[in-house]
Coordinates of C-alpha atoms in Angstrom, one line a residue:
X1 CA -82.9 37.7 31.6
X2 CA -85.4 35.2 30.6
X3 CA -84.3 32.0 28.7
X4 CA -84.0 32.1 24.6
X5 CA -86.8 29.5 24.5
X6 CA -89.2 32.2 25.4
X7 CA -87.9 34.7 23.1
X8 CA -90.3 34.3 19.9
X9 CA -90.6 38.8 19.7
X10 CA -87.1 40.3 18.5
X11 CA -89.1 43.5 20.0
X12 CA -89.2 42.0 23.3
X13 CA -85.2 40.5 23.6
X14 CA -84.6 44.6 22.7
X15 CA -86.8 45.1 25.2
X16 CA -85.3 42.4 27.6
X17 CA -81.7 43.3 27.3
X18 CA -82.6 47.1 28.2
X19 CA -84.9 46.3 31.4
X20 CA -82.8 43.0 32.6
X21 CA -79.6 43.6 30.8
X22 CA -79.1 47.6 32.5
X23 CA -78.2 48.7 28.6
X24 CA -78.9 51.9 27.4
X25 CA -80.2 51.0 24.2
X26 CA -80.8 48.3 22.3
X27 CA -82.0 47.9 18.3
X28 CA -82.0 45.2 15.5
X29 CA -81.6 46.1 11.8
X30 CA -82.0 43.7 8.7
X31 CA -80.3 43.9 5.3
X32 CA -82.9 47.3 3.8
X33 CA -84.3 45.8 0.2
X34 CA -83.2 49.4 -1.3
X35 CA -79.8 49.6 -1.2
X36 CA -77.5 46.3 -0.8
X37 CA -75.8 46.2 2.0
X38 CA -77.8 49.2 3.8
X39 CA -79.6 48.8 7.2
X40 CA -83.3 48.9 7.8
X41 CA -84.7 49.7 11.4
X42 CA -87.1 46.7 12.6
X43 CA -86.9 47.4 16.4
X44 CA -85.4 49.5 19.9
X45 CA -85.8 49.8 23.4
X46 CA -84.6 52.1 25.6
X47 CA -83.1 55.3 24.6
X48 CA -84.4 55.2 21.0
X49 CA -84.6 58.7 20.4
X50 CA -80.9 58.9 19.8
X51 CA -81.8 56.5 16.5
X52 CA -84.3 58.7 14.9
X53 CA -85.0 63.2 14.6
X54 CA -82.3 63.8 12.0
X55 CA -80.9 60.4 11.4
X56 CA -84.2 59.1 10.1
X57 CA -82.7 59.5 6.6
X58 CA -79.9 57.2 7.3
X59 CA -81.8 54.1 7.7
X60 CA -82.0 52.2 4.4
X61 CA -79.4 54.2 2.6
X62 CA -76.1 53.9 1.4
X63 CA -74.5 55.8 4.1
X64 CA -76.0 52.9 6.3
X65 CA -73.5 50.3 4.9
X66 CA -70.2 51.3 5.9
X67 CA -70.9 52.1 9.4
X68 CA -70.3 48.9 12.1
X69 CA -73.9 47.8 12.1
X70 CA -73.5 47.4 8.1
X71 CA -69.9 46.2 8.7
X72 CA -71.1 43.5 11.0
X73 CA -73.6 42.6 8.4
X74 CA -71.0 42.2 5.4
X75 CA -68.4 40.4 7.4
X76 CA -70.8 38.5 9.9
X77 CA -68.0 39.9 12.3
X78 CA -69.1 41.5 15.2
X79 CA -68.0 45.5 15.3
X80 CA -67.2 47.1 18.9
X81 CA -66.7 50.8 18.8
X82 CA -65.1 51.5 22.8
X83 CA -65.1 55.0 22.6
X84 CA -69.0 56.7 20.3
X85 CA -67.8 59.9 21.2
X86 CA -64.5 59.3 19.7
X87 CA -65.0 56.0 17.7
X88 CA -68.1 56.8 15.6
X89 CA -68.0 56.3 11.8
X90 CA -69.7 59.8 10.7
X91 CA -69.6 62.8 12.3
X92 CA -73.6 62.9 13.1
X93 CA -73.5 59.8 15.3
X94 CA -70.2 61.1 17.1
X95 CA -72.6 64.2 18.2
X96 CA -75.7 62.4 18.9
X97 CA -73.7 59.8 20.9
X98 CA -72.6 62.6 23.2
X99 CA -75.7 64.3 23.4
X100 CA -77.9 61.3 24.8
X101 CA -74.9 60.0 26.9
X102 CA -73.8 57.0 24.9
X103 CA -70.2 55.8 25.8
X104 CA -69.8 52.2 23.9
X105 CA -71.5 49.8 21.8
X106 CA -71.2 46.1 19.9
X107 CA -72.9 45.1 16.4
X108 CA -73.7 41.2 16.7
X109 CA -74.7 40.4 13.3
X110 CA -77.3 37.0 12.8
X111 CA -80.4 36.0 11.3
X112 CA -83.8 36.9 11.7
X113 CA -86.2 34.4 9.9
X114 CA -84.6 34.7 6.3
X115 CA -83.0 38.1 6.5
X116 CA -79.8 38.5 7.9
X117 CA -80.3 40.8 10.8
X118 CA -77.9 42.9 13.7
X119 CA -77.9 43.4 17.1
X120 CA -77.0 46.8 18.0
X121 CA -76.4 47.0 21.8
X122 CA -75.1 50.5 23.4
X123 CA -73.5 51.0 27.5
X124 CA -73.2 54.5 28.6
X125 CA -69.7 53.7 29.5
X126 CA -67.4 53.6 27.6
X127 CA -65.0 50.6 27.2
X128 CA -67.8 48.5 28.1
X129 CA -68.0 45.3 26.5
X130 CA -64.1 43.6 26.2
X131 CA -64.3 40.6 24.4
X132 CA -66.1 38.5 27.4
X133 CA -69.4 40.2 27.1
X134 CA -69.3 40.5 23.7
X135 CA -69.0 36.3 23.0
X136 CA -71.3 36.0 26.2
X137 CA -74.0 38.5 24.1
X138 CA -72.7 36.7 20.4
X139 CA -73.9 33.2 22.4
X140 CA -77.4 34.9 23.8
X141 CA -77.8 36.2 20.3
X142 CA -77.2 32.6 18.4
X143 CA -79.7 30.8 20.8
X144 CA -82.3 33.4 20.6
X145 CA -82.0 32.9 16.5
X146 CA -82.2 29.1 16.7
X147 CA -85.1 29.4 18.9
X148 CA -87.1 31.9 17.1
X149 CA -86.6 30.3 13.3
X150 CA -85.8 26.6 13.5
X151 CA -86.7 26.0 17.5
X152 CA -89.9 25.2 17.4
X153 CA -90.6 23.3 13.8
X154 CA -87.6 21.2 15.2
X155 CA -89.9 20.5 18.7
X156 CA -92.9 20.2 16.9
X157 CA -91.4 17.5 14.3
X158 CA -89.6 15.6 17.7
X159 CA -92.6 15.5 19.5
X160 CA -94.7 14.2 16.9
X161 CA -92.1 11.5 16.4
X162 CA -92.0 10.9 20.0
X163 CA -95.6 10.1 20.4
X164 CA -95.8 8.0 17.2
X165 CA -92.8 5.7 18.7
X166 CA -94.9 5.6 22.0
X167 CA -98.3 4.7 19.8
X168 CA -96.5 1.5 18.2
X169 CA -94.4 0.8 21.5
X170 CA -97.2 0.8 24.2
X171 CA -100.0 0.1 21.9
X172 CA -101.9 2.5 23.9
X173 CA -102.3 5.1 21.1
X174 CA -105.3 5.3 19.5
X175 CA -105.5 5.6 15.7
X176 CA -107.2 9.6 16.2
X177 CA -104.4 10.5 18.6
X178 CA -101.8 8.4 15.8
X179 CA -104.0 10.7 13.0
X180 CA -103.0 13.9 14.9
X181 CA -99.4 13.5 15.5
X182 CA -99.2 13.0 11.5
X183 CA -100.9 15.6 11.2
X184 CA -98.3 17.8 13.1
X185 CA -95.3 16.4 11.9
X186 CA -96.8 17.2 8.5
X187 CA -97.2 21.0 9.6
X188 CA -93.9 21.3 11.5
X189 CA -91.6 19.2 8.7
X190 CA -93.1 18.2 5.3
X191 CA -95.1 22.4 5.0
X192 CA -92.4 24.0 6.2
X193 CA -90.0 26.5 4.0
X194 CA -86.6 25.5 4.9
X195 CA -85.2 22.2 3.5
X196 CA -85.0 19.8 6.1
X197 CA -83.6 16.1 6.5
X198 CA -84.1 13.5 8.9
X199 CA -81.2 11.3 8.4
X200 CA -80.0 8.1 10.8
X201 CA -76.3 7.3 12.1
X202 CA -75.5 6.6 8.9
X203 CA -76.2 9.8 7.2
X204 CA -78.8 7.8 5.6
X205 CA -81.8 10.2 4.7
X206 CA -84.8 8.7 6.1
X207 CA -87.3 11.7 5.4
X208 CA -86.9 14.8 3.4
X209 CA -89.5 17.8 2.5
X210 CA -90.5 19.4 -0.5
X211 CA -88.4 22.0 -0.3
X212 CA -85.0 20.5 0.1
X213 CA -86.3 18.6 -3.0
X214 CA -86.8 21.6 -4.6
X215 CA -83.4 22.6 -3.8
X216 CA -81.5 20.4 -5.7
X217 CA -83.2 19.5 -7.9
X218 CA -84.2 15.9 -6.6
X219 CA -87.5 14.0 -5.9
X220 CA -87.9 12.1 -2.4
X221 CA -87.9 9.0 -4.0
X222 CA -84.2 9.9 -5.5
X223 CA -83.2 11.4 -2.2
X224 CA -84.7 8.7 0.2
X225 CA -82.2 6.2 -2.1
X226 CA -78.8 7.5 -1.4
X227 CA -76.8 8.6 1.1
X228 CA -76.2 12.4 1.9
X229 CA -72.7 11.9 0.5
X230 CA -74.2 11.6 -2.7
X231 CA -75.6 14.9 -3.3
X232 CA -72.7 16.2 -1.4
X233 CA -69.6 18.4 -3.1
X234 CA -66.9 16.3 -2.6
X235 CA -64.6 18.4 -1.2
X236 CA -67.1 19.2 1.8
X237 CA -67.1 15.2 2.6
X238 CA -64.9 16.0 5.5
X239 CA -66.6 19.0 7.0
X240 CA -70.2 16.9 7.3
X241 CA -67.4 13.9 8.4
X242 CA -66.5 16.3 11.8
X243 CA -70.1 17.8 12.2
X244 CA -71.2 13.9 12.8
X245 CA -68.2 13.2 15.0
X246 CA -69.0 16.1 17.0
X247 CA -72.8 15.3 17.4
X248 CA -72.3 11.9 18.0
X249 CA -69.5 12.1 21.0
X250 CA -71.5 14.6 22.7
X251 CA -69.5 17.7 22.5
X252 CA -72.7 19.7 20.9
X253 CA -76.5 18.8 20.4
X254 CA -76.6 21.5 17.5
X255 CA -74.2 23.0 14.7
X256 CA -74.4 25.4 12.0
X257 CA -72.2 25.3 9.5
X258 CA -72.0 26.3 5.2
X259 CA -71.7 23.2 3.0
X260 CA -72.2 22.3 -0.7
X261 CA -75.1 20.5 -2.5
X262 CA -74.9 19.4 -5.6
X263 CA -78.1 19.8 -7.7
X264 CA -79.5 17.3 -10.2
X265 CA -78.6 19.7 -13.1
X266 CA -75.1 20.0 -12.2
X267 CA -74.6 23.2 -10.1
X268 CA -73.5 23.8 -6.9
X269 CA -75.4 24.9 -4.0
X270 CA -74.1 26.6 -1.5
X271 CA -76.0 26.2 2.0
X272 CA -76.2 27.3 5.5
X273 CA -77.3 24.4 7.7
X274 CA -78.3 23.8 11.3
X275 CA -78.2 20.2 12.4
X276 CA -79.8 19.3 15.8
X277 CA -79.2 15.5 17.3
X278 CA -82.0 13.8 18.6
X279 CA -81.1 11.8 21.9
X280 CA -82.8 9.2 24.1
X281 CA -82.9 10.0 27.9
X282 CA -79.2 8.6 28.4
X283 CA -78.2 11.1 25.6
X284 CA -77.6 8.4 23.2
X285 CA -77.9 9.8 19.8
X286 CA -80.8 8.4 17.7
X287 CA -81.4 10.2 14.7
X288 CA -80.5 13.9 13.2
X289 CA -82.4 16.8 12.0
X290 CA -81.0 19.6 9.4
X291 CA -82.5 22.4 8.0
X292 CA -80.5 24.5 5.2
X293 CA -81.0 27.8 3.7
X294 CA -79.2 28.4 0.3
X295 CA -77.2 31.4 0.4
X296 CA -75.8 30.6 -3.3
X297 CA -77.2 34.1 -4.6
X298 CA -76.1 35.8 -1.2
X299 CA -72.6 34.4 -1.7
X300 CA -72.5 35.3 -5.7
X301 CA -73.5 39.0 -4.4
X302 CA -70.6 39.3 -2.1
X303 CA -68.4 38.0 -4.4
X304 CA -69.8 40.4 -7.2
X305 CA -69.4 43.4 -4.6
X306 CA -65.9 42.6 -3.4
X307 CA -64.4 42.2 -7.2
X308 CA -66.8 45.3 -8.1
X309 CA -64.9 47.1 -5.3
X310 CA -61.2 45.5 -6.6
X311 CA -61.6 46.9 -9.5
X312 CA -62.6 50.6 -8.6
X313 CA -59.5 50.6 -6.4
X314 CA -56.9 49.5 -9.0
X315 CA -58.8 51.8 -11.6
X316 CA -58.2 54.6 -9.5
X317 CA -55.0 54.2 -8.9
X318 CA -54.5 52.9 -12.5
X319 CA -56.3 56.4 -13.3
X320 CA -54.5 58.7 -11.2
X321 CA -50.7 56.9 -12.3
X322 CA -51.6 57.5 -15.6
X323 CA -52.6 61.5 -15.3
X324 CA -49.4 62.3 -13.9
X325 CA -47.3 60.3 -16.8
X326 CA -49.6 61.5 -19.2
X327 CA -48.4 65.5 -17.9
X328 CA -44.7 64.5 -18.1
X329 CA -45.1 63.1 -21.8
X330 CA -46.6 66.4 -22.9
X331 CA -43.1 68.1 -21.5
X332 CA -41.5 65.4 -23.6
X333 CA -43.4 65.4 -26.8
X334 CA -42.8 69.3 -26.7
X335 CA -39.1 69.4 -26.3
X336 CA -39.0 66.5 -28.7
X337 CA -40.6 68.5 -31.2
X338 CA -38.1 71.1 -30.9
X339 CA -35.5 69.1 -31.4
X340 CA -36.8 67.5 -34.2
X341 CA -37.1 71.4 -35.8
X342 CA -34.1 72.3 -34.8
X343 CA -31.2 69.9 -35.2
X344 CA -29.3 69.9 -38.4
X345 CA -27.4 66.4 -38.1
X346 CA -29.7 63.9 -39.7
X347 CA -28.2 61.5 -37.1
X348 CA -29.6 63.0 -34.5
X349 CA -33.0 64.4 -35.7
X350 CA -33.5 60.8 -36.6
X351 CA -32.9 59.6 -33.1
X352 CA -35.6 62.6 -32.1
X353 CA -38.1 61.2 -34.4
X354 CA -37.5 57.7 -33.3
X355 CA -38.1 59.3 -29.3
X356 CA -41.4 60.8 -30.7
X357 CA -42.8 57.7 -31.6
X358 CA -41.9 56.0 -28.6
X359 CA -43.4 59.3 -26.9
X360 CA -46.9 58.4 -28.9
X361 CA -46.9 54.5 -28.0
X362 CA -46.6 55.7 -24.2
X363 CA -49.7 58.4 -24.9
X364 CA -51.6 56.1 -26.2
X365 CA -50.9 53.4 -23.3
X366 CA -52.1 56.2 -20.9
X367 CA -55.4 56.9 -22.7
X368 CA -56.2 52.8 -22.4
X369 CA -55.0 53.2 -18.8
X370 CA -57.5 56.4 -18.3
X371 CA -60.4 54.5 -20.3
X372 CA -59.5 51.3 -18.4
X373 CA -60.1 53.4 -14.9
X374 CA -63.4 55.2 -15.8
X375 CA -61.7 58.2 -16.1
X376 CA -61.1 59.5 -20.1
X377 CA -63.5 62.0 -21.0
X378 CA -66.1 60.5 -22.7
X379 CA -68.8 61.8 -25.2
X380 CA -72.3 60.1 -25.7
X381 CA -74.7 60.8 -28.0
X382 CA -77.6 59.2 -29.9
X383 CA -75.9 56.7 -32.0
X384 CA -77.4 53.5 -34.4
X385 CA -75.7 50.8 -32.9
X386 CA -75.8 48.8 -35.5
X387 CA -73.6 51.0 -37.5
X388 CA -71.0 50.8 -35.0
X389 CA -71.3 46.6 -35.4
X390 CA -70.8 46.8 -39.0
X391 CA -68.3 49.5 -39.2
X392 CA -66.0 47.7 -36.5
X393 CA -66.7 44.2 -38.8
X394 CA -65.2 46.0 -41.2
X395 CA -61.8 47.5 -39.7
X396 CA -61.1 44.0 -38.4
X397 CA -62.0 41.6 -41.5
X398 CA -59.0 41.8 -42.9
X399 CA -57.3 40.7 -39.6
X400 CA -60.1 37.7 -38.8
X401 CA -58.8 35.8 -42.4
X402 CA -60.5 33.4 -44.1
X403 CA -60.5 31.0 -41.4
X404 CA -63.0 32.8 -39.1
X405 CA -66.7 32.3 -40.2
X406 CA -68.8 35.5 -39.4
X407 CA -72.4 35.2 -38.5
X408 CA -74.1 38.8 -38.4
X409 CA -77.6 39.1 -37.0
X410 CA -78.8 42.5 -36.5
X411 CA -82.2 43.5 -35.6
X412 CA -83.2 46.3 -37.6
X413 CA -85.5 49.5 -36.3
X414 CA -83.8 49.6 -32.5
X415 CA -84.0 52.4 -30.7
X416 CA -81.2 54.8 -31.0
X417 CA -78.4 54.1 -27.9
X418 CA -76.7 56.3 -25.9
X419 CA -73.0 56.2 -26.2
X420 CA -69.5 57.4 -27.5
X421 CA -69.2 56.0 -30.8
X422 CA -65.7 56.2 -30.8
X423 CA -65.4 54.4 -27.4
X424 CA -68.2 51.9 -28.1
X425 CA -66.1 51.2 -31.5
X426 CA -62.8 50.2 -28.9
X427 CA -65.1 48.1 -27.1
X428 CA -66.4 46.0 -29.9
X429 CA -62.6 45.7 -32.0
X430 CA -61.3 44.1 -28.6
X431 CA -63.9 42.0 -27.9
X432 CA -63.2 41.2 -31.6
X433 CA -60.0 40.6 -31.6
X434 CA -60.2 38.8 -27.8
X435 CA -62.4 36.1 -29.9
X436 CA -60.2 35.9 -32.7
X437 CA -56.9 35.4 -30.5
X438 CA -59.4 32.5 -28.8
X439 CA -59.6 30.9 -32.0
X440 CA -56.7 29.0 -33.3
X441 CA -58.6 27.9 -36.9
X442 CA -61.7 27.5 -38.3
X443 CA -63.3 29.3 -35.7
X444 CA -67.2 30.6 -35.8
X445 CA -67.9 34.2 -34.7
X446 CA -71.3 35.9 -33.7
X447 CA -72.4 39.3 -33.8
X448 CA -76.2 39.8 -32.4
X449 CA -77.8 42.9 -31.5
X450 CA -81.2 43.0 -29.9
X451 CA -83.4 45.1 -28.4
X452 CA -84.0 43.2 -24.5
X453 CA -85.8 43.9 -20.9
X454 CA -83.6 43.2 -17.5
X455 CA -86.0 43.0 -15.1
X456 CA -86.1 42.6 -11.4
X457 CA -84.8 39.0 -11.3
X458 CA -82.0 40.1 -12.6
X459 CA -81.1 42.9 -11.2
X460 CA -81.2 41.1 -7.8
X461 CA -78.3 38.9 -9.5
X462 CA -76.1 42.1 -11.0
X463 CA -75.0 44.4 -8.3
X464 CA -74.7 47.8 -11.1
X465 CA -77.7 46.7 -13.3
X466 CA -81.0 48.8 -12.6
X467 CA -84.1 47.0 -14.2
X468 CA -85.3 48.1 -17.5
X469 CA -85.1 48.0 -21.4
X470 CA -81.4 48.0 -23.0
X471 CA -79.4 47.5 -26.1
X472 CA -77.8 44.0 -26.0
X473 CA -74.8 43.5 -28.6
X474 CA -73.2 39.7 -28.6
X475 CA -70.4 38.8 -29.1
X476 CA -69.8 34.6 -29.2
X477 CA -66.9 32.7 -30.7
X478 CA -66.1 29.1 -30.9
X479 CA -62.9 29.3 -29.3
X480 CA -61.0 27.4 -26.0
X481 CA -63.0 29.4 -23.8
X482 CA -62.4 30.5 -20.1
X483 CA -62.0 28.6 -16.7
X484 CA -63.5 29.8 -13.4
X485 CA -60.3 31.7 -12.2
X486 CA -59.5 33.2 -15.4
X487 CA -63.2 34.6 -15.5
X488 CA -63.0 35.6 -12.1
X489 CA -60.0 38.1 -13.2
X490 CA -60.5 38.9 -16.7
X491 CA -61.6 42.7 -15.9
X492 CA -58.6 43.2 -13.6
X493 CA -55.7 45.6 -14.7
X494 CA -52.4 44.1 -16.0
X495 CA -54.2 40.5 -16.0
X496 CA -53.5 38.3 -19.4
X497 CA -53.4 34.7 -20.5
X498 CA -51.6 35.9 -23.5
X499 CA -47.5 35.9 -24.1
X500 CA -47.6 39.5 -25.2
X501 CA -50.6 41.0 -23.8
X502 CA -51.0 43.9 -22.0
X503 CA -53.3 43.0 -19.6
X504 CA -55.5 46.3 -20.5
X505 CA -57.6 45.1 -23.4
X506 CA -60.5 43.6 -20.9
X507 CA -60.0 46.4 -17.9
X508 CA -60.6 48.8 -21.0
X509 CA -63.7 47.5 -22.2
X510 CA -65.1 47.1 -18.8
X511 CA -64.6 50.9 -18.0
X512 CA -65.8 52.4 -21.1
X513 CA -68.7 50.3 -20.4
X514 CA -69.3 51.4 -16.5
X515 CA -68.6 54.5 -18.0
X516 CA -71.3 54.6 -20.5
X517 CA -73.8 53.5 -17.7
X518 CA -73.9 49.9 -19.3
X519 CA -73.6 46.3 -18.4
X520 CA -72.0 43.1 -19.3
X521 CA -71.4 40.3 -18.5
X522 CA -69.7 36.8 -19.9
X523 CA -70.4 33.1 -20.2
X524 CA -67.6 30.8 -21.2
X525 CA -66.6 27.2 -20.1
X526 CA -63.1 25.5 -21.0
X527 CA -63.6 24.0 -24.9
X528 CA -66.9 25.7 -25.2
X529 CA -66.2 28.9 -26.3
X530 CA -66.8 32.4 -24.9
X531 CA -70.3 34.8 -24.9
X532 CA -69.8 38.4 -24.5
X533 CA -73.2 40.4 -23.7
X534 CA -72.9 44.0 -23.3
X535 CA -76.2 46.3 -22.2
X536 CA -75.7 49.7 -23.7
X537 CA -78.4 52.6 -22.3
X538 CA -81.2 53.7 -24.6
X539 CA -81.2 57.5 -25.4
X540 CA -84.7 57.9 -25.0
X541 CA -84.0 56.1 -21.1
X542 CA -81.1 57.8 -20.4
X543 CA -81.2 61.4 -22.5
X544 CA -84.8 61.9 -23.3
X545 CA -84.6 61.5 -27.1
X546 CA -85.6 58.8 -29.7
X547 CA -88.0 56.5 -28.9
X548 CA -88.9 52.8 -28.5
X549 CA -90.2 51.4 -31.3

C-alpha cells in the first residue's frame, strides 16, 4: 500500500486498501447533516453492492446511528463485529452479510476535512482483525487524516520558512524569489481556515492567523504579546506542559490532543489540536506548529444527547414504577372505602379515613411521577396562553407575599398555543414557586410572554428543537441562582438542593413540556438569579387552527 503522503482521495485509500490491502470491501461515512448522529455514504470499493439495493434507505437516518459505524462515530472508539453473520446490529445487514460472503469487519472512526468521518473495512473471514490489525489499520487511518487536512498547509508554511531563512543566510535569494515564498506562506498559514500558531521553545507565539484570532476572541497584536499559557485554561497547563516534553525529547514529531482556550469574553473553548515540531537536520527542535479546530458546540451536543438520553431512561423506569403502584393504590383506596362505610367504631373508621388520605398523597405522587416520565395522558387544545400566566399569578400571590415584586409583561394578540391547560398551569406554579423558594427577601420576579422564531442556528445548538415560530413564556427571578453542576442535573428525577424537596418538581416540568412537543431551556449563574424560557407549539403549527397574527 502506497504511503499516506500520497493519499489526498479518501476514494482512492477505499480503493487502496481493497486492491493492496486483499479486503473485501471498504467505505467511509461522515456525520449525515439530517439526523445527528446518522451516517452518510461518501465512498466504497470493492464489494459495494452489499451497501446499497434495499439498504439505500438506511444511510442518513436514524437507524444509521446505533449500528458500529455510528457507534464508532459517537465514542471515537473503534467497533469490531468478529462474526456479520452472527454479530450484525439489525437483522437486514445479518442477511446481506451472508449473502455477499462477508465474515468480519472494524469501524475506525476519524476526521475527514471538518466532518468527523469512519472507516468501515470488511474481511470475508470471519475473526479477522484481533486487535493487531485493527491499531495497525487505526495508525494507517490517523496518518492518512493528518496528511490529507493539515499535511500539506504544514509543508507549504515549512517550506516557505525554509527558503526565507536560506534568503537572509546565503544572501543568494533574490527579493522576487523572497516575494514568492511570502506569498506562499501567506496561502498555506495566514488564508487558511484552521487556527494555527507558530510558537518557539518557549511557547512563545511568534505568528498567529486570522482565524485562531477569531477564535478567541483576540487580535494578533494581543496574541503575539503573551505567552500560550495565557489564553490557556488553567487546569490544561499541564497537558500542553507533557505535549512540549514529548516534542522536544524526541519521542513524537506530531500530537493531537483536546485542550481549553480561553476567549477574550470569558468563555471557554474547547479545541482539538495537532502540533507538528519543526526540526533541523540533526532533529534538533526549532520551532512548533498547531492547528486547532473548536469542537465546543460538538462537545455541548454530546453532552446534550447523553443527559437527553439519562433522562428518558430514568423516566421510563420512573414511569413504569409508578403504573404498577398506581394499580395497587386503587385496590387500597377501594377496600379503604369500605371500611370507612362499614365500621361502626369511630376509632377505627377514623384510622380508615386517616389511611385514605395517606392513600391520596401517594396517588398524587404517582401522577407527578407519570407526568415527570412523559407518560400521563395529556390533553392539548387551543389555549390563550396568557390566561394561563395570569390565572397561575393568581393561585400563587398569596404564597409570593409582599416581599416578592411581580413584573408582568404580556404581549397581547399571540397566536393561540397548543397545550393542556391544566398541565401547562403545573408547569408555570413550579417554576413559580422554584423562584420564590430562590428568593430569600425582597426578591424581583418576571413573567414575559412573546411571540419568537428558533431558527436554524439554533436548532443546531438544541438537540429536540426543530426550527420555527413558538410561544416563549419567561420566567426570571432575582434569586441565588444555579452553579454548573446543579444545572447540569436540575431535570433529573429525585434531584433537589432543597431540605424537603421531592426531587420531582423540575423532572415534572421538563416532561409535561417534552410532552407537549415544547422546549426550554435555562440561564442561571451563582448570585445572578435564574431565567426560565419555555417554547410552547403554536396550534396553527402543530394542529392546523388559529393563525399568526
Amino acid at each position: 500500500m502506497r504511503g499516506s503522503d500520497d493519499l489526498v482521495d479518501p476514494q482512492l485509500f477505499c480503493d487502496e486498501l481493497v486492491k493492496e490491502g486483499g479486503y473485501a470491501l471498504a467505505w467511509i461515512g461522515v456525520t449525515s447533516t439530517r439526523h445527528i448522529g446518522a451516517v452518510d455514504l461518501v465512498c466504497a470499493a470493492g464489494a459495494t453492492e452489499y451497501l446499497y439495493g434495499d439498504m439505500a434507505a438506511w444511510w442518513g437516518s436514524k437507524e444509521s446511528v446505533w449500528g458500529p459505524p455510528g457507534t464508532a462515530l459517537r465514542s471515537g472508539v473503534s467497533q469490531v463485529i468478529g462474526n456479520l453473520a452472527e454479530g450484525a446490529p439489525d437483522d437486514p445487514w445479518r442477511e446481506r452479510a451472508a449473502r455477499f460472503s462477508l465474515g468480519s469487519s472494524v469501524a475506525i472512526a476519524d476526521w475527514l476535512g471538518t466532518r468527523r468521518a469512519v472507516l468501515n473495512v470488511y474481511d470475508r473471514r470471519v475473526h479477522a482483525f484481533p486487535d493487531t490489525r485493527v491499531k495497525g489499520l487505526e495508525e494507517l487511518v490517523r496518518r492518512v487524516e493528518f496528511a490529507i487536512t493539515y499535511g500539506r498547509s504544514l509543508r507549504q508554511a515549512q517550506a516557505a520558512l525554509a527558503e526565507s531563512n536560506l534568503a537572509m543566510d546565503a544572501l543568494k535569494v533574490t527579493e522576487h524569489n523572497l516575494f514568492q515564498s511570502e506569498q506562499r506562506f501567506r496561502l498555506a498559514f495566514e488564508s487558511n481556515m484552521s487556527p494555527m500558531l507558530f510558537m518557539d521553545l518557549d511557547d512563545q507565539v511568534t505568528a498567529v492567523n486570522d482565524a485562531f484570532c477569531r477564535m478567541i476572541g483576540r487580535t494578533r497584536e494581543e496574541i503575539l504579546e503573551i505567552q500560550l499559557a495565557s489564553f490557556t485554561h488553567p487546569d490544561d497547563l499541564d497537558v500542553v506542559g507533557d505535549v512540549n516534553r514529548r516534542l522536544e525529547s524526541g519521542e513524537t514529531h506530531q500530537i493531537r490532543y483536546v485542550k481549553r482556550y480561553l476567549h477574550k469574553d470569558g468563555r471557554v473553548i474547547i479545541a482539538e489540536v495537532s502540533k507538528y515540531a519543526a526540526r533541523d537536520a540533526e532533529g534538533t527542535m526549532l520551532y512548533s506548529v498547531s492547528s486547532s479546530r473548536d469542537i465546543t458546540a460538538e462537545r455541548a451536543l454530546t453532552e446534550q444527547l447523553v443527559a437527553s438520553q439519562r433522562l428518558e431512561a430514568f423516566g421510563t423506569l420512573a414511569g413504569g414504577i409508578a403504573h404498577d403502584f398506581n394499580n395497587l393504590l386503587l385496590v387500597m383506596k377501594g377496600y379503604t372505602s369500605i371500611l370507612i362505610k362499614e365500621l361502626k367504631n369511630e376509632k377505627m373508621r377514623d384510622a380508615a379515613e386517616r389511611i385514605d388520605l395517606v392513600l391520596d398523597e401517594a396517588t398524587t405522587f404517582t401522577k407527578q411521577l407519570l407526568a415527570s416520565s412523559r407518560q400521563q395522558e395529556i390533553q392539548p387544545q387551543a389555549v390563550d396562553l396568557n390566561e394561563i400566566v395570569r390565572a397561575g399569578l393568581n393561585l400563587m400571590d398569596p404564597l409570593l407575599g409582599e416581599d416578592v415584586t411581580v413584573n408582568l409583561s404580556l404581549t397581547e394578540g399571540l397566536p393561540l398555543a397548543w397545550l393542556d391547560p391544566s398541565q401547562t398551569l403545573q408547569v408555570l406554579l413550579n417554576l413559580i414557586t422554584n423562584a420564590r423558594d430562590a428568593m430569600p427577601s425582597n426578591g424581583r420576579l418576571s413573567l414575559c410572554t412573546d411571540l419568537v422564531e428558533l431558527g436554524e442556528d439554533y436548532a443546531a445548538h438544541h438537540l429536540d428543537v426543530e426550527p420555527g415560530p413558538f410561544l416563549l413564556l419567561e420566567i426570571a427571578d432575582s434569586g441565588v441562582g444555579m452553579d454548573e453542576t446543579t444545572r447540569a442535573r436540575m431535570f433529573e428525577h429525585f434531584y433537589t438542593t432543597k431540605p424537603q424537596g421531592t426531587g420531582l418538581g423540575l423532572a415534572t416540568v421538563y416532561g409535561i413540556i417534552k410532552q407537549s412537543h415544547g422546549h426550554i431551556d435555562v440561564r442561571s449563574e451563582p448570585g445572578n438569579g435564574t431565567t426560565f424560557e419555555v417554547y410552547f407549539p403554536l396550534a396553527k403549527v402543530h394542529a392546523g387552527i388559529g393563525a399568526i397574527e
